């Protein structure tokens, strides 16, 4: 019997649908080579749907995603919709309602020419950020109250012990599986004393991982070391907000938003995979966006559904074709979207 996986496909807005389509061609190639199958269902959640007068997506529709093993997501965001509304409903909606508490963001440079840091090479940029994905100031609570000079904008930065514990444990497991076995907590517990809870839990959980070396760093310092000494990092665990910020910088030091991918994961349950880039409306429909982020998301998705070998093969195909120059770059316009997909799919089929 062939292994079968159920995959929901949400192209979304802007370049989302075209990079997703390109990534599915690579998934086709992986299926043929590694002997598994997927059943795919496309879901039309988008800003267009919102602008037509409905909701981009309803909570019940998100809950119904549980029938899938994984979700491949493109991008969301449209300048014609009010800022943040559709992003909140779709992306944050999936993260919260499906309890996708890990946001896994590999910061891996595939080729020397993609590293913009002076004196650094691809081998210097090879780490992974585990971003907590359900708590912090992302819980959509808080309000602007009062009027005139008395206006106050307030939103709680809220962390729960179970919320921290589960993501710290995940990060220790991941660090243990990597050759360097080193975990760094990134926080701001000097200025935000409640973040001491993260340090306490790092120590508690860490006693169960004596083989994993651990340390902690303030987020401002971390941004500096990303640029000056990226090779010092192996596995990072951090809060939702800081994880959001440092992973854009992380994407930049490994080549830009065009190549970075992320997994929104609840281990063993329906999880969602997406490129880090957004909908890039100005490139939409032109066939010039880089599909590498979406293809990287397919690699992460494959590992999640148990197709590790296939996931590794997709990642290797991206690296090899960037290194030999057949994939010319990661920025929009470097090459046609379809052409890149074809080259990677071929490399997956016949390495
Ligand atoms: C990300 C994005 C989202 C976030 C936005 C679109 C809400 O920046 O996935 O990093 O802040 O998490
Ligand atoms: Mg972000």
Short mmCIF file of C-alpha atoms and ligand atoms in Angstrom, two decimals:
data_model
loop_
_atom_site.label_atom_id
_atom_site.label_comp_id
_atom_site.label_asym_id
_atom_site.label_seq_id
_atom_site.Cartn_x
_atom_site.Cartn_y
_atom_site.Cartn_z
CA UNK A 1 0.00 0.00 0.00
CA UNK A 2 1.34 3.45 -0.82
CA UNK A 3 1.64 5.99 1.91
CA UNK A 4 -1.03 8.67 1.45
CA UNK A 5 -1.11 12.13 2.98
CA UNK A 6 -3.95 14.63 2.99
CA UNK A 7 -2.79 18.15 2.14
CA UNK A 8 -4.83 21.37 2.14
CA UNK A 9 -3.53 23.97 -0.29
CA UNK A 10 -4.17 27.66 0.39
CA UNK A 11 -2.61 29.91 -2.25
CA UNK A 12 -3.97 33.12 -0.72
CA UNK A 13 -3.12 36.54 -2.16
CA UNK A 14 -0.62 38.17 -4.50
CA UNK A 15 2.23 35.87 -5.46
CA UNK A 16 0.92 33.21 -3.03
CA UNK A 17 -1.01 31.15 -5.62
CA UNK A 18 1.79 31.12 -8.21
CA UNK A 19 4.59 30.13 -5.83
CA UNK A 20 2.32 27.49 -4.31
CA UNK A 21 1.54 26.03 -7.73
CA UNK A 22 5.26 25.93 -8.48
CA UNK A 23 5.97 24.18 -5.17
CA UNK A 24 3.32 21.55 -5.94
CA UNK A 25 5.25 20.56 -9.07
CA UNK A 26 8.18 19.74 -6.82
CA UNK A 27 5.84 17.78 -4.55
CA UNK A 28 4.67 15.80 -7.62
CA UNK A 29 8.27 14.92 -8.41
CA UNK A 30 8.94 13.86 -4.81
CA UNK A 31 5.88 11.59 -4.86
CA UNK A 32 6.99 9.83 -8.00
CA UNK A 33 10.51 9.31 -6.76
CA UNK A 34 9.77 8.27 -3.18
CA UNK A 35 6.58 6.29 -3.74
CA UNK A 36 3.99 8.08 -1.65
CA UNK A 37 0.89 10.01 -2.64
CA UNK A 38 -1.01 13.07 -1.52
CA UNK A 39 -4.65 13.98 -1.88
CA UNK A 40 -4.93 17.74 -2.20
CA UNK A 41 -7.79 20.10 -1.64
CA UNK A 42 -7.55 23.76 -2.59
CA UNK A 43 -9.15 26.29 -0.29
CA UNK A 44 -9.99 29.77 -1.64
CA UNK A 45 -9.18 31.74 1.49
CA UNK A 46 -7.95 35.15 0.50
CA UNK A 47 -8.34 38.88 0.79
CA UNK A 48 -10.39 38.75 -2.42
CA UNK A 49 -12.96 36.68 -0.59
CA UNK A 50 -12.95 39.24 2.22
CA UNK A 51 -13.27 42.16 -0.20
CA UNK A 52 -16.24 40.49 -1.86
CA UNK A 53 -18.00 41.05 1.44
CA UNK A 54 -17.50 37.84 3.35
CA UNK A 55 -14.91 36.72 5.83
CA UNK A 56 -11.56 35.57 4.44
CA UNK A 57 -12.15 32.47 6.51
CA UNK A 58 -14.43 31.48 9.39
CA UNK A 59 -13.31 29.82 12.63
CA UNK A 60 -15.35 26.74 11.68
CA UNK A 61 -13.50 26.45 8.36
CA UNK A 62 -10.20 26.60 10.22
CA UNK A 63 -11.33 23.93 12.66
CA UNK A 64 -12.25 21.71 9.69
CA UNK A 65 -8.57 21.74 8.65
CA UNK A 66 -8.02 19.00 11.22
CA UNK A 67 -9.03 16.47 8.58
CA UNK A 68 -5.73 17.14 6.81
CA UNK A 69 -2.25 16.00 7.77
CA UNK A 70 -0.71 19.25 6.62
CA UNK A 71 -1.46 22.59 5.04
CA UNK A 72 0.63 24.25 2.34
CA UNK A 73 0.05 27.98 2.56
CA UNK A 74 1.16 30.69 0.11
CA UNK A 75 0.80 34.25 1.38
CA UNK A 76 -1.87 36.62 2.55
CA UNK A 77 -2.17 40.41 2.49
CA UNK A 78 -3.77 42.89 0.12
CA UNK A 79 -3.36 46.69 0.26
CA UNK A 80 -7.09 47.09 -0.48
CA UNK A 81 -8.09 45.37 2.77
CA UNK A 82 -7.76 47.10 6.16
CA UNK A 83 -4.32 46.53 7.59
CA UNK A 84 -3.83 43.27 9.45
CA UNK A 85 -7.42 42.03 9.38
CA UNK A 86 -7.06 39.23 6.86
CA UNK A 87 -3.60 38.28 8.15
CA UNK A 88 -5.05 38.03 11.63
CA UNK A 89 -8.02 35.93 10.56
CA UNK A 90 -6.12 33.52 8.34
CA UNK A 91 -2.54 33.17 9.64
CA UNK A 92 -3.02 33.93 13.30
CA UNK A 93 -6.37 32.12 13.14
CA UNK A 94 -4.71 28.90 11.99
CA UNK A 95 -1.87 29.22 14.48
CA UNK A 96 -4.20 29.73 17.38
CA UNK A 97 -7.16 27.49 16.55
CA UNK A 98 -4.97 24.57 15.48
CA UNK A 99 -2.66 25.27 18.44
CA UNK A 100 0.43 25.37 16.20
CA UNK A 101 2.71 26.26 19.07
CA UNK A 102 6.03 25.89 17.26
CA UNK A 103 7.10 28.22 14.50
CA UNK A 104 10.14 26.53 13.05
CA UNK A 105 12.33 28.79 10.95
CA UNK A 106 15.57 27.35 9.57
CA UNK A 107 18.17 30.03 8.87
CA UNK A 108 20.32 28.19 6.34
CA UNK A 109 22.45 29.77 3.64
CA UNK A 110 22.56 27.48 0.62
CA UNK A 111 25.41 29.18 -1.18
CA UNK A 112 28.20 31.65 -0.41
CA UNK A 113 26.85 34.21 -2.85
CA UNK A 114 23.58 34.45 -0.88
CA UNK A 115 25.31 35.61 2.31
CA UNK A 116 25.41 39.41 2.49
CA UNK A 117 27.69 39.52 5.54
CA UNK A 118 31.27 40.64 5.05
CA UNK A 119 33.72 37.78 5.44
CA UNK A 120 31.05 35.12 6.03
CA UNK A 121 30.33 32.04 3.98
CA UNK A 122 27.35 29.72 3.65
CA UNK A 123 28.74 27.36 6.29
CA UNK A 124 28.64 30.23 8.83
CA UNK A 125 24.88 30.67 8.53
CA UNK A 126 23.28 27.40 9.58
CA UNK A 127 20.94 27.51 12.53
CA UNK A 128 17.27 27.18 13.37
CA UNK A 129 14.88 29.42 15.27
CA UNK A 130 12.06 27.89 17.31
CA UNK A 131 9.59 30.71 17.78
CA UNK A 132 6.74 30.30 20.26
CA UNK A 133 3.65 30.73 18.13
CA UNK A 134 0.51 31.12 20.25
CA UNK A 135 1.12 33.50 23.17
CA UNK A 136 2.87 36.82 23.92
CA UNK A 137 1.37 40.07 22.58
CA UNK A 138 -0.08 38.06 19.69
CA UNK A 139 -3.18 36.97 21.60
CA UNK A 140 -5.29 39.83 20.13
CA UNK A 141 -6.31 41.14 23.52
CA UNK A 142 -5.83 44.66 24.80
CA UNK A 143 -7.37 47.91 23.67
CA UNK A 144 -6.98 51.60 23.04
CA UNK A 145 -9.05 53.31 25.74
CA UNK A 146 -9.77 56.86 26.88
CA UNK A 147 -9.73 59.95 24.72
CA UNK A 148 -7.55 62.92 23.97
CA UNK A 149 -4.49 63.13 26.18
CA UNK A 150 -5.84 60.27 28.28
CA UNK A 151 -5.67 57.74 25.48
CA UNK A 152 -3.88 54.55 26.47
CA UNK A 153 -2.92 51.68 24.20
CA UNK A 154 -2.34 48.52 26.16
CA UNK A 155 -1.84 44.87 25.24
CA UNK A 156 -0.60 42.22 27.62
CA UNK A 157 2.57 40.28 26.98
CA UNK A 158 1.22 37.01 28.34
CA UNK A 159 3.09 33.73 28.77
CA UNK A 160 1.85 30.59 30.50
CA UNK A 161 4.04 27.93 32.07
CA UNK A 162 2.65 25.13 29.86
CA UNK A 163 3.00 27.42 26.82
CA UNK A 164 6.68 28.01 27.54
CA UNK A 165 7.44 24.47 28.67
CA UNK A 166 6.19 22.77 25.54
CA UNK A 167 8.11 24.97 23.15
CA UNK A 168 11.30 24.86 25.23
CA UNK A 169 11.05 21.06 25.33
CA UNK A 170 10.58 20.94 21.56
CA UNK A 171 13.67 23.14 21.15
CA UNK A 172 15.78 20.92 23.41
CA UNK A 173 14.70 17.84 21.43
CA UNK A 174 15.61 19.58 18.20
CA UNK A 175 18.96 20.76 19.57
CA UNK A 176 19.70 17.21 20.73
CA UNK A 177 19.12 15.93 17.19
CA UNK A 178 21.63 18.37 15.70
CA UNK A 179 25.39 17.80 15.65
CA UNK A 180 26.31 20.80 17.79
CA UNK A 181 23.65 20.25 20.46
CA UNK A 182 23.51 23.87 21.56
CA UNK A 183 20.40 25.83 22.56
CA UNK A 184 20.20 29.58 23.05
CA UNK A 185 17.22 31.30 24.68
CA UNK A 186 16.62 34.77 23.25
CA UNK A 187 14.64 37.06 25.56
CA UNK A 188 14.65 40.50 27.13
CA UNK A 189 14.49 39.57 30.78
CA UNK A 190 16.62 42.54 31.82
CA UNK A 191 13.95 45.06 30.77
CA UNK A 192 10.89 42.81 30.96
CA UNK A 193 11.25 41.05 34.32
CA UNK A 194 8.32 38.65 33.72
CA UNK A 195 10.43 36.97 31.06
CA UNK A 196 12.45 35.51 33.93
CA UNK A 197 9.92 32.67 33.68
CA UNK A 198 11.53 31.69 30.36
CA UNK A 199 14.96 31.50 32.03
CA UNK A 200 13.59 29.45 34.93
CA UNK A 201 11.94 26.98 32.57
CA UNK A 202 15.04 26.78 30.37
CA UNK A 203 16.98 25.67 33.46
CA UNK A 204 14.31 23.23 34.65
CA UNK A 205 13.74 21.54 31.31
CA UNK A 206 17.47 21.72 30.57
CA UNK A 207 18.34 19.42 33.46
CA UNK A 208 16.68 16.65 31.42
CA UNK A 209 19.04 17.37 28.53
CA UNK A 210 22.53 17.22 30.03
CA UNK A 211 23.94 16.52 26.55
CA UNK A 212 22.63 19.86 25.23
CA UNK A 213 24.64 22.95 26.06
CA UNK A 214 22.42 25.93 26.86
CA UNK A 215 22.82 29.68 27.18
CA UNK A 216 20.67 32.80 27.03
CA UNK A 217 21.01 36.12 25.27
CA UNK A 218 19.05 39.39 25.16
CA UNK A 219 17.28 40.00 21.90
CA UNK A 220 19.06 43.26 21.13
CA UNK A 221 22.42 41.52 21.45
CA UNK A 222 21.13 38.62 19.38
CA UNK A 223 20.43 40.91 16.42
CA UNK A 224 24.02 42.12 16.62
CA UNK A 225 25.47 38.60 16.75
CA UNK A 226 23.28 37.47 13.81
CA UNK A 227 25.24 39.96 11.74
CA UNK A 228 28.70 39.77 13.33
CA UNK A 229 28.99 36.11 14.26
CA UNK A 230 26.11 33.98 12.94
CA UNK A 231 28.21 30.83 13.32
CA UNK A 232 27.80 31.03 17.10
CA UNK A 233 24.14 29.90 16.79
CA UNK A 234 22.81 26.38 16.49
CA UNK A 235 19.26 26.23 17.88
CA UNK A 236 17.41 29.27 19.25
CA UNK A 237 14.19 29.31 21.25
CA UNK A 238 12.36 32.59 21.70
CA UNK A 239 9.09 34.40 22.28
CA UNK A 240 6.51 35.03 19.59
CA UNK A 241 7.24 38.73 19.03
CA UNK A 242 11.04 38.47 19.20
CA UNK A 243 10.89 35.41 16.97
CA UNK A 244 8.94 37.37 14.39
CA UNK A 245 11.52 40.15 14.35
CA UNK A 246 14.74 38.13 14.42
CA UNK A 247 13.61 35.72 11.70
CA UNK A 248 13.24 38.49 9.12
CA UNK A 249 16.83 39.38 9.93
CA UNK A 250 17.64 35.68 9.79
CA UNK A 251 16.08 35.42 6.32
CA UNK A 252 18.15 38.41 5.22
CA UNK A 253 21.47 36.87 6.28
CA UNK A 254 20.77 33.65 4.39
CA UNK A 255 19.79 35.32 1.15
CA UNK A 256 16.56 37.20 1.64
CA UNK A 257 12.86 36.58 2.06
CA UNK A 258 12.75 34.82 -1.32
CA UNK A 259 14.35 31.67 0.04
CA UNK A 260 13.23 31.27 3.67
CA UNK A 261 10.53 28.83 4.74
CA UNK A 262 8.73 28.10 7.97
CA UNK A 263 6.65 25.45 9.64
CA UNK A 264 3.80 26.18 12.03
CA UNK A 265 3.77 22.94 13.93
CA UNK A 266 1.95 20.95 16.52
CA UNK A 267 3.93 17.69 16.51
CA UNK A 268 1.82 14.75 15.37
CA UNK A 269 -1.11 16.96 14.42
CA UNK A 270 -2.27 19.03 11.45
CA UNK A 271 0.46 21.59 10.82
CA UNK A 272 0.93 24.46 8.39
CA UNK A 273 3.91 25.24 6.15
CA UNK A 274 4.59 28.54 4.38
CA UNK A 275 7.29 30.65 2.80
CA UNK A 276 8.35 33.50 5.11
CA UNK A 277 7.73 36.13 2.43
CA UNK A 278 4.42 37.91 2.05
CA UNK A 279 2.07 38.42 -0.89
CA UNK A 280 4.32 40.96 -2.71
CA UNK A 281 1.42 42.49 -4.70
CA UNK A 282 3.70 44.30 -7.14
CA UNK A 283 5.04 40.99 -8.49
CA UNK A 284 1.70 39.18 -8.49
CA UNK A 285 0.67 37.47 -11.71
CA UNK A 286 3.96 38.24 -13.48
CA UNK A 287 5.54 34.82 -13.04
CA UNK A 288 8.79 36.23 -11.65
CA UNK A 289 8.53 35.55 -7.91
CA UNK A 290 11.00 33.07 -6.47
CA UNK A 291 9.24 29.82 -5.51
CA UNK A 292 12.19 28.71 -3.36
CA UNK A 293 10.53 29.71 -0.07
CA UNK A 294 7.40 27.76 -0.98
CA UNK A 295 9.51 24.80 -2.14
CA UNK A 296 11.40 24.96 1.17
CA UNK A 297 8.01 24.85 2.89
CA UNK A 298 7.27 21.63 0.98
CA UNK A 299 10.51 20.16 2.34
CA UNK A 300 9.43 20.96 5.91
CA UNK A 301 5.94 19.63 5.22
CA UNK A 302 7.33 16.34 3.95
CA UNK A 303 9.37 15.83 7.11
CA UNK A 304 6.29 16.56 9.20
CA UNK A 305 4.20 13.88 7.48
CA UNK A 306 7.00 11.33 7.89
CA UNK A 307 8.60 11.57 4.45
CA UNK A 308 12.01 12.54 5.80
CA UNK A 309 13.97 11.20 2.86
CA UNK A 310 11.82 13.15 0.41
CA UNK A 311 12.11 16.30 2.51
CA UNK A 312 15.88 16.00 2.56
CA UNK A 313 15.93 15.43 -1.20
CA UNK A 314 13.93 18.61 -1.84
CA UNK A 315 16.24 20.64 0.36
CA UNK A 316 19.30 19.12 -1.30
CA UNK A 317 17.85 19.97 -4.73
CA UNK A 318 17.47 23.63 -3.72
CA UNK A 319 21.04 23.74 -2.41
CA UNK A 320 22.61 21.92 -5.37
CA UNK A 321 20.91 23.99 -8.04
CA UNK A 322 21.74 27.25 -6.27
CA UNK A 323 25.35 26.11 -5.95
CA UNK A 324 25.76 25.07 -9.57
CA UNK A 325 24.09 28.29 -10.71
CA UNK A 326 21.19 26.74 -12.62
CA UNK A 327 18.94 28.57 -10.19
CA UNK A 328 20.23 32.08 -10.66
CA UNK A 329 19.10 33.81 -7.50
CA UNK A 330 16.41 34.20 -4.90
CA UNK A 331 15.16 37.72 -5.64
CA UNK A 332 12.08 38.38 -7.74
CA UNK A 333 12.96 38.65 -11.42
CA UNK A 334 16.12 36.55 -11.20
CA UNK A 335 14.36 33.83 -13.23
CA UNK A 336 10.85 32.73 -14.16
CA UNK A 337 8.91 31.09 -11.32
CA UNK A 338 8.03 28.07 -13.50
CA UNK A 339 11.56 27.61 -14.73
CA UNK A 340 12.90 27.43 -11.17
CA UNK A 341 10.19 24.93 -10.22
CA UNK A 342 11.05 22.79 -13.24
CA UNK A 343 14.77 22.80 -12.41
CA UNK A 344 14.18 21.81 -8.78
CA UNK A 345 11.58 19.18 -9.71
CA UNK A 346 14.05 17.65 -12.14
CA UNK A 347 16.77 17.59 -9.50
CA UNK A 348 14.40 15.80 -7.14
CA UNK A 349 13.44 13.23 -9.80
CA UNK A 350 16.98 12.50 -10.97
CA UNK A 351 19.60 13.78 -8.57
C1 LIG B 1 5.18 36.19 10.13
C2 LIG B 1 4.36 37.42 9.81
C3 LIG B 1 3.11 37.44 10.69
C4 LIG B 1 3.57 37.48 12.13
C5 LIG B 1 2.12 38.60 10.38
C6 LIG B 1 1.69 38.59 8.93
C7 LIG B 1 0.93 38.60 11.29
O1 LIG B 1 5.13 38.58 9.97
O2 LIG B 1 4.67 35.08 9.91
O3 LIG B 1 6.32 36.33 10.56
O4 LIG B 1 3.79 38.56 12.70
O5 LIG B 1 3.68 36.42 12.72
MG1 LIG B 2 7.16 38.18 10.38
#
